[in-house]
Coordinates of C-alpha atoms in Angstrom, one line a residue:
X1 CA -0.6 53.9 4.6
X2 CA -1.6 56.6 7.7
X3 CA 1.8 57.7 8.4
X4 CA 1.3 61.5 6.8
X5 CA 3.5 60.7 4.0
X6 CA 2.3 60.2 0.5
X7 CA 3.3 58.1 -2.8
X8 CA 3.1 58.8 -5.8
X9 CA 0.4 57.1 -7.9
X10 CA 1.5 56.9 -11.2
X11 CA 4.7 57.2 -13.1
X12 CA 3.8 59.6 -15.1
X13 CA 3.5 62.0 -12.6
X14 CA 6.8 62.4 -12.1
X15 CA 7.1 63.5 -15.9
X16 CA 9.3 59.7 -16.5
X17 CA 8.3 57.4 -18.8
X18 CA 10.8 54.9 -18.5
X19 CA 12.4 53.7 -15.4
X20 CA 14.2 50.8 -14.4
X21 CA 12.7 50.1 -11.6
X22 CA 9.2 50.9 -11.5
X23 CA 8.1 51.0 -15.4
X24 CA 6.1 48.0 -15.7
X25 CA 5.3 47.9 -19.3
X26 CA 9.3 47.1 -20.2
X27 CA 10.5 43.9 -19.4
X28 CA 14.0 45.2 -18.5
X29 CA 12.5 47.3 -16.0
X30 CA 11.7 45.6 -12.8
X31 CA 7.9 46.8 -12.9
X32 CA 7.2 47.3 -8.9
X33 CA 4.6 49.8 -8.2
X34 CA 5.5 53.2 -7.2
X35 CA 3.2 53.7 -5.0
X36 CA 4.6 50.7 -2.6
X37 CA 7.9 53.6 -2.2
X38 CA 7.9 56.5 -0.4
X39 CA 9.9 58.8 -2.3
X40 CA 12.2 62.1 -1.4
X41 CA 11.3 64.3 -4.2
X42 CA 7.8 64.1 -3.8
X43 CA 8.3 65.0 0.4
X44 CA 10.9 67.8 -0.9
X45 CA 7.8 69.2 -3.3
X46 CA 5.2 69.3 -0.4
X47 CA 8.3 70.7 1.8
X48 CA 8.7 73.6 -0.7
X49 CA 4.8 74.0 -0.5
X50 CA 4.2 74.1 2.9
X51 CA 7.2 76.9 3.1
X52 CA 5.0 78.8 0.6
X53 CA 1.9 78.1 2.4
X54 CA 3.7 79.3 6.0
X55 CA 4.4 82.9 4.1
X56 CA 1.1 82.9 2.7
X57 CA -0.5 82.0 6.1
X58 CA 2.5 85.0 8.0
X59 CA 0.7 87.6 5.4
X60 CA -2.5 86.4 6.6
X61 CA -1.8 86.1 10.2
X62 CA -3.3 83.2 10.3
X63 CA -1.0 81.6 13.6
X64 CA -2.8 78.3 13.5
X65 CA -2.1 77.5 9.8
X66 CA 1.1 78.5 10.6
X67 CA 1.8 76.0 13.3
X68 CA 0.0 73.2 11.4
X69 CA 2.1 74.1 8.3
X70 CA 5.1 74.0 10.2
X71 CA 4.5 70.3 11.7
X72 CA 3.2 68.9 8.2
X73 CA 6.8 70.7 6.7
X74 CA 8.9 68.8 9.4
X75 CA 7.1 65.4 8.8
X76 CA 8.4 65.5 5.1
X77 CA 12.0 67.1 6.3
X78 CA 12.2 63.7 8.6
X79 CA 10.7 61.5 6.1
X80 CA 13.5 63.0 3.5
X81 CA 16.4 62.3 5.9
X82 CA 15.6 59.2 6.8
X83 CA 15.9 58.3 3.4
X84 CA 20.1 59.2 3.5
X85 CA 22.1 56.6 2.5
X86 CA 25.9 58.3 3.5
X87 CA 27.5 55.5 1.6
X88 CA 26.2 56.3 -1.6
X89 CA 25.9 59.8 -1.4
X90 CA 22.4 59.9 -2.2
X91 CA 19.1 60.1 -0.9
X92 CA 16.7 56.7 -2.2
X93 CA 13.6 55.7 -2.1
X94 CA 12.3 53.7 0.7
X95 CA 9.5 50.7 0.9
X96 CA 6.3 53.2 2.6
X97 CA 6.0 50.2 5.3
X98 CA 9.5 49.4 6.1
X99 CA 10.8 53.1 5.5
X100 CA 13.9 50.9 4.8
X101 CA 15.7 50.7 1.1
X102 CA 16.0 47.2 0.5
X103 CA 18.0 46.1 -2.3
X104 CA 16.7 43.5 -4.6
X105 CA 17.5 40.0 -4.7
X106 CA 16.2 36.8 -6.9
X107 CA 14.7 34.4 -4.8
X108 CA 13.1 31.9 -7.2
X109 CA 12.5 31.0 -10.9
X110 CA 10.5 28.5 -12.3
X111 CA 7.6 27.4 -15.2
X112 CA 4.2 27.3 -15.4
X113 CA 1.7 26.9 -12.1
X114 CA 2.9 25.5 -9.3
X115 CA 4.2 26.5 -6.1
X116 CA 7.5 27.5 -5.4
X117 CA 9.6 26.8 -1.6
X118 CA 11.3 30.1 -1.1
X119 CA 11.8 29.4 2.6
X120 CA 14.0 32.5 2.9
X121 CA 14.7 34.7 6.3
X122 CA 15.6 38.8 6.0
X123 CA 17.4 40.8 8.1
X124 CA 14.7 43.3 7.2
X125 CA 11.1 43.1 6.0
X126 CA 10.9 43.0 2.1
X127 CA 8.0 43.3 -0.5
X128 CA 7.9 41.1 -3.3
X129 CA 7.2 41.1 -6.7
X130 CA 6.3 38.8 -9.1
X131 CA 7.3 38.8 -12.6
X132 CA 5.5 36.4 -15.8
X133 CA 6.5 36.0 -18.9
X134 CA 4.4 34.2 -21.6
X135 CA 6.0 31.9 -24.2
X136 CA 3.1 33.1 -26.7
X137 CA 2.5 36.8 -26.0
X138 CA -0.8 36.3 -24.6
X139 CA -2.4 37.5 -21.0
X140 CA -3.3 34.5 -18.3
X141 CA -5.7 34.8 -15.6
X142 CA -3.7 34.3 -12.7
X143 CA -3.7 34.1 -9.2
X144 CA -1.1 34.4 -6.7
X145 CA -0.4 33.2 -3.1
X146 CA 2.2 34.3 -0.8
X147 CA 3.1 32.7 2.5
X148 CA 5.3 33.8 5.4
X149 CA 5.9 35.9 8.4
X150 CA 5.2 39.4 9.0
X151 CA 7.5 41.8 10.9
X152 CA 6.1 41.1 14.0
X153 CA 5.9 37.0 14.1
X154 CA 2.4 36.7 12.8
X155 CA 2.1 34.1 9.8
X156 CA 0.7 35.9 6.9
X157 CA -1.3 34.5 3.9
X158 CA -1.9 37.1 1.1
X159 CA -3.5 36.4 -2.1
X160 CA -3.2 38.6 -5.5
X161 CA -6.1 38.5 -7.6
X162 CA -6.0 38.6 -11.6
X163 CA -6.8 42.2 -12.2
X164 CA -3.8 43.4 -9.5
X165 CA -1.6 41.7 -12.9
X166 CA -0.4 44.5 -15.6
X167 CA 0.1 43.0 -18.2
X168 CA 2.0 44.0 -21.9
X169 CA 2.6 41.7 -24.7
X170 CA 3.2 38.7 -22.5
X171 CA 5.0 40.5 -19.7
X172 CA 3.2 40.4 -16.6
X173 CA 4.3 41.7 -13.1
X174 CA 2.4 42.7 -9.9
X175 CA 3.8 43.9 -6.5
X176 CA 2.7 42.6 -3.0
X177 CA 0.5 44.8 -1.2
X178 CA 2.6 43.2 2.4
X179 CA 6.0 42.8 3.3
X180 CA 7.7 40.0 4.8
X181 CA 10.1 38.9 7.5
X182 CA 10.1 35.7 6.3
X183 CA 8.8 34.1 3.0
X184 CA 7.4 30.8 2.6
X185 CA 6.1 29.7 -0.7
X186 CA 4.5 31.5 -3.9
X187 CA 1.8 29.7 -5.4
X188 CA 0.7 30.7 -9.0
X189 CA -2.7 29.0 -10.8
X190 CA -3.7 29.7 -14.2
X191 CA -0.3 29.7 -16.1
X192 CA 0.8 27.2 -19.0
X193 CA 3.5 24.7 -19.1
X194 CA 6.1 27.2 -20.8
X195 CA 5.5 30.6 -19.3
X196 CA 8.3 31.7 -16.9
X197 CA 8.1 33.1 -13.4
X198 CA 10.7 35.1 -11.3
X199 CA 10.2 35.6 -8.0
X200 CA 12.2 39.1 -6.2
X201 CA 12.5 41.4 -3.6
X202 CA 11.7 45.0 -4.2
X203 CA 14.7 47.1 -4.8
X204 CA 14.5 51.0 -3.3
X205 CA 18.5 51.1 -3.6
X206 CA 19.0 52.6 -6.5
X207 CA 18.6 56.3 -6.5
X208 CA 17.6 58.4 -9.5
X209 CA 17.3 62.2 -10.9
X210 CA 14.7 62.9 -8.5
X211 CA 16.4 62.1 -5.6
X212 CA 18.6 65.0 -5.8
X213 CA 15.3 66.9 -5.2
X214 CA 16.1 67.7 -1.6
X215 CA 18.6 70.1 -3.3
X216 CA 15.9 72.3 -4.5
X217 CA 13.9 71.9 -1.5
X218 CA 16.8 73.7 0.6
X219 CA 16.1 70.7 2.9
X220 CA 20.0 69.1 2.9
X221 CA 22.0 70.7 5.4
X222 CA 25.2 71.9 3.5
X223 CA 27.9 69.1 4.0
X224 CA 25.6 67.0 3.3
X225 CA 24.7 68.8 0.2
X226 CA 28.2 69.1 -0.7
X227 CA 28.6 65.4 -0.1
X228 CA 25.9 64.6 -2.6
X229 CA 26.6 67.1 -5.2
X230 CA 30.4 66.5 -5.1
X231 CA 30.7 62.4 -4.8
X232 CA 27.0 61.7 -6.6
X233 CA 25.5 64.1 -9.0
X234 CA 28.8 65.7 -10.3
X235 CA 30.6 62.2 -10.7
X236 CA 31.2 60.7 -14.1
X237 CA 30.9 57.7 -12.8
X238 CA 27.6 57.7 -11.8
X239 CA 25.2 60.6 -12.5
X240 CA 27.3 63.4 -14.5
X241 CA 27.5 63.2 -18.4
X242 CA 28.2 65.1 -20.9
X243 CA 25.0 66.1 -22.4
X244 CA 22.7 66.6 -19.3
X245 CA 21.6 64.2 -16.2
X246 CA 20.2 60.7 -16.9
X247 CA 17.0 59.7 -15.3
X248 CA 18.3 57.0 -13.9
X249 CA 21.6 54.6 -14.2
X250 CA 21.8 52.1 -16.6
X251 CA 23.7 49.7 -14.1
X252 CA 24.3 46.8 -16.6
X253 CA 20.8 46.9 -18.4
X254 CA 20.3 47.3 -21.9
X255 CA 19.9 50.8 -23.4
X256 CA 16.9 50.4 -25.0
X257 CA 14.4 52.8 -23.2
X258 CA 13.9 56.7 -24.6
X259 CA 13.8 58.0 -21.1
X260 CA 15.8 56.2 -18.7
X261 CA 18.9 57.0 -19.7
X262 CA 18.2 60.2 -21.2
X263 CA 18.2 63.6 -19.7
X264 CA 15.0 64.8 -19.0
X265 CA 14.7 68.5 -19.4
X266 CA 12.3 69.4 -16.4
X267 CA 14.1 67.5 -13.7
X268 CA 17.6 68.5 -14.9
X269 CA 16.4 72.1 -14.2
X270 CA 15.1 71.7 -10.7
X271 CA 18.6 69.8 -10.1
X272 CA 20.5 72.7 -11.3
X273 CA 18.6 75.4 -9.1
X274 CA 19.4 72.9 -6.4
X275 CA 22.5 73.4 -7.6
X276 CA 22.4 77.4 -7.7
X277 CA 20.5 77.2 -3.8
X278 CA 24.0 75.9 -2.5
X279 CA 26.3 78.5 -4.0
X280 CA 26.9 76.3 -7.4
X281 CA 27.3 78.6 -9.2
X282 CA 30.1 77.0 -12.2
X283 CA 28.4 73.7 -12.0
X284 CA 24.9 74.5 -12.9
X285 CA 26.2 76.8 -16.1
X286 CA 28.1 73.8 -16.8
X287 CA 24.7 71.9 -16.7
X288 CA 23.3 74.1 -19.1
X289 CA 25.4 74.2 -21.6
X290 CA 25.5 70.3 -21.6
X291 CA 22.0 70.2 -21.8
X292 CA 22.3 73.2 -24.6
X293 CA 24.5 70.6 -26.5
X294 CA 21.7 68.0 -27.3
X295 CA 19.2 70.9 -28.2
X296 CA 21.7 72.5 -30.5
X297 CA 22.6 69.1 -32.2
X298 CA 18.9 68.5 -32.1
X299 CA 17.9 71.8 -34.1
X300 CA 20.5 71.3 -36.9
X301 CA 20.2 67.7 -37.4
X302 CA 16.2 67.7 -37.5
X303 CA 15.2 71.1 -37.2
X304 CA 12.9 70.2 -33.8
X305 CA 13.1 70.1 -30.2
X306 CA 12.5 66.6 -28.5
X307 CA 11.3 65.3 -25.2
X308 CA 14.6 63.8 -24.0
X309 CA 18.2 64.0 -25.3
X310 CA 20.6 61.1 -24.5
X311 CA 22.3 61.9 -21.8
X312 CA 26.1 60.5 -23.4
X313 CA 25.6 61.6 -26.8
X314 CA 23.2 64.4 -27.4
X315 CA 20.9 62.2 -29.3
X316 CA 17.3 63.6 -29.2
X317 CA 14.4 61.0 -28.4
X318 CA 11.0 61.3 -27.9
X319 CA 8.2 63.1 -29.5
X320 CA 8.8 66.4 -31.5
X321 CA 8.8 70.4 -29.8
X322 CA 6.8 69.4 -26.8
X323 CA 7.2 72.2 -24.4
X324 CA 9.4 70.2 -22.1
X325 CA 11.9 70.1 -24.6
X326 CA 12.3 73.7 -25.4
X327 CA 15.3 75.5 -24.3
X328 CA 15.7 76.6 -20.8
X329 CA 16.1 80.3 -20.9
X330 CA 14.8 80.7 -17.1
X331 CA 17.4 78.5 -16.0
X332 CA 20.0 80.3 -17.9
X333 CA 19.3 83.4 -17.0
X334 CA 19.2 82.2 -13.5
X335 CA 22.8 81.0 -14.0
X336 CA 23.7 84.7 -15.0
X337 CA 22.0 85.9 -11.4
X338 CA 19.7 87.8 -13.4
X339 CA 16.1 88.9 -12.9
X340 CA 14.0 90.5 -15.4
X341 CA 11.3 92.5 -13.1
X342 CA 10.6 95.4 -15.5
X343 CA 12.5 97.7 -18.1
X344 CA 13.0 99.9 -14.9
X345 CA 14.3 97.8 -12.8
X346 CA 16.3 94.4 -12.9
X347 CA 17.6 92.2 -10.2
X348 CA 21.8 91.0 -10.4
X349 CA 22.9 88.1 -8.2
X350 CA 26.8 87.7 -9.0
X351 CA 28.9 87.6 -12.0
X352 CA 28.4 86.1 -15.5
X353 CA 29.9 82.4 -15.1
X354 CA 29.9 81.3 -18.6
X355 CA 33.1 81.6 -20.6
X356 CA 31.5 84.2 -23.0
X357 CA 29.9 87.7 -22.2
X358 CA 26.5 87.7 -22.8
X359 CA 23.8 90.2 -24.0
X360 CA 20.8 90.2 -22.9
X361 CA 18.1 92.3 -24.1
X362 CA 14.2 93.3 -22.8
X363 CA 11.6 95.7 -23.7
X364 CA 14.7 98.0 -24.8
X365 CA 16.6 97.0 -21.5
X366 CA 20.0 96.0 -21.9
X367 CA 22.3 93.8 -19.7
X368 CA 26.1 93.2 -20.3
X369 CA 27.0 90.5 -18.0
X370 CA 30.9 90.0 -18.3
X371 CA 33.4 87.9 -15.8
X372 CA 34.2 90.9 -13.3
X373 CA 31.0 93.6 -13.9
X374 CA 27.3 94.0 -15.1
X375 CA 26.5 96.8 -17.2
X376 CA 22.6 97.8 -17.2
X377 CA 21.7 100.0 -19.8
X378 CA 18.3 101.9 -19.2
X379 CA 15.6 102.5 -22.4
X380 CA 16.7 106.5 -21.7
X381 CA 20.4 105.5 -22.3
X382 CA 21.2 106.3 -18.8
X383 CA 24.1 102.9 -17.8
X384 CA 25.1 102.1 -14.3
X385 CA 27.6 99.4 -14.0
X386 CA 28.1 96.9 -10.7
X387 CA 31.6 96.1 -10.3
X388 CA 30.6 93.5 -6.9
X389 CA 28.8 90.4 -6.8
X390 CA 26.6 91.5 -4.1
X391 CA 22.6 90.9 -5.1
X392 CA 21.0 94.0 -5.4
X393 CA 18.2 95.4 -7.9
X394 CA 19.3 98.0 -10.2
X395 CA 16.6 100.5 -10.8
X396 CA 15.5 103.9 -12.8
X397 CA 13.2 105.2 -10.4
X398 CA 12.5 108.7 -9.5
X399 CA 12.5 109.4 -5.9
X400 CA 13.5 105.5 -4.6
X401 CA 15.1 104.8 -1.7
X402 CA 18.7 103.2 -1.9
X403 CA 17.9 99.9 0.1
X404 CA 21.1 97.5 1.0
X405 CA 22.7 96.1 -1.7
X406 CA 20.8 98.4 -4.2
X407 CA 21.6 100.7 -6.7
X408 CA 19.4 103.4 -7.7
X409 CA 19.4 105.7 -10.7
X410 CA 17.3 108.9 -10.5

């Protein structure tokens, strides 16, 4: 819309199938178009990029990418706060005209083609969408018309052609392209007698997985981090279960998606290194090894990976061993504060945080990490071991200088 800050296109490019807002091929989804919301993981990803691009452009010299970078990187920050809500502990999304998270609301119901009085005021401006269902499964070529009031006074007319319709086995649903202080009537031509129409509001209330995104962004200052991950992400009863993350919460609607209440692998890691950013240490091992339960279960009861595992009981869904359900050794050894950067050399971050020692083994490299101490064990035999969580790189490296917070072995 002009303001600098984009939307996302497509679903699926957010790696979600299902979601129960803005699927529109599952009728207990409520189908609005994603790209009507402006939302904060996809600012936290271009804020993330534009940190890379400033070191890129420091290397460089380059002082006017730099300051360009830096202005494009605060436009997202800003466009990520403003899409706080303190109450629920939670960043949202937010309507990309509005910049306000509206929740939804039904405003009219009725059959067939007609034209239905809404004749209903908002505090703020909302977007509607409208939502067919067939009685015989088949498409209609309909057309819409809205009438109201825009946000500044001006009466507004706006008309939805047939092709702006999606339509799946007699569910239909299309978005409004403006929003409205003030909504007239809805006229619809080209249904028959029995097919149902429901007229709502847009709802950008309801935060999901990918809000926690500002996490891994670094954006979130850290009580409001703490806020989020404490009363939000790390709360039974909304976001944390005992298998992994859900996409998104059921909130009363039928579990009958594979994805939406499922935890999906690839966000559920970028949530935990949001998590490991802010000195979470506990709570992201304790993310993996839910996440490890469903993989585990899946592996003996099928022998497969699977895209999604059901966030309350482990159960895999989805298509079998894509790469996005594989287990997460990055993130694990991540949780350890490990870094593998050569037999020669490794990076430690802390203390192991599971409840069992672990092993680790590389290119005849090994790695003890217990509760108290590391132990790195050189290819040549030669061991050193770190009794304080201090980072520092461990190396076997003849004639290195001992930087701060490094240990050298000559």
């Amino acid at each position: 819309d002009g303001d600098g800050i984009p939307e996302w296109d497509h679903l699926s490019q957010m790696w979600i199938v299902d979601h129960r807002l803005y699927s529109r091929w599952q009728e207990w989804s409520e189908g609005i178009e994603i790209n009507s919301a402006e939302s904060p993981a996809l600012c936290a990803f271009l804020y993330q990029e534009c940190q890379s691009l400033i070191q890129m452009a420091e290397l460089l010299g380059s002082e006017a990418a730099i300051e360009a970078l830096q202005a494009t990187a605060e436009r997202l920050r800003l466009a990520v706060e403003i899409a706080w809500d303190g109450e629920k502990s939670s960043y949202q999304y937010v309507d990309r005209e509005t910049h306000f998270s509206a929740p939804g609301r039904l405003l009219a119901e009725g059959n067939g083609s007609g034209i239905l009085h809404i004749d209903a005021k908002f505090a703020q401006a909302v977007r509607l969408v409208i939502q067919i269902h067939t009685h015989d499964e088949n498409t209609r070529r309909t057309r819409i018309a809205i009438s109201g009031t825009s946000a500044t006074g001006q009466s507004r007319l706006e008309t939805i052609p047939e092709e702006r319709i999606k339509w799946s086995l007699g569910w239909g649903v299309t978005t409004g392209e403006r929003v409205y202080q003030q909504v007239d009537t809805v006229e619809l031509s080209g249904l028959a007698e029995g097919d149902l129409v429901r007229i709502i509001t847009a709802s950008y209330d309801q935060p999901d997985i990918t809000c926690f995104l500002p996490l891994w962004a670094k954006i979130s200052e850290p009580e409001r981090a703490a806020q989020m991950i404490e009363n939000s992400l790390l709360n039974p009863q909304k976001f944390w279960r005992s298998h992994g993350l859900p996409t998104s919460l059921a909130n009363g609607l039928p579990v009958e998606g594979e994805g939406y209440t499922s935890a999906n692998l690839v966000w559920n890691l970028l949530v935990g290194q949001g998590l490991l950013g802010y000195g979470y240490r506990q709570e992201a091992a304790r993310l993996f090894n839910n996440l490890m339960k469903g993989i585990l279960r899946s592996l003996k009861e099928q022998q497969t990976f699977r895209r999604y595992y059901q966030a309350d009981t482990g159960q895999g869904r989805g298509e079998r061993n894509p790469l996005q359900g594989l287990a997460p050794v990055s993130f694990f050894l991540e949780c350890l504060g490990l870094r593998l950067i050569s037999p020669r050399k490794v990076l430690l971050n802390g203390f192991n945080p599971f409840p069992w020692p672990v092993t680790v083994k590389y290119r005849g490299l090994t790695i003890l990490c217990q509760k108290d101490k590391s132990t790195v064990i050189f290819p040549d035999g030669q061991a050193i071991t770190i009794d304080d969580p201090t980072p520092r790189v461990v190396s076997l490296e003849a004639g290195l200088e001992n930087l701060p917070g490094q240990e050298s072995l000559r």
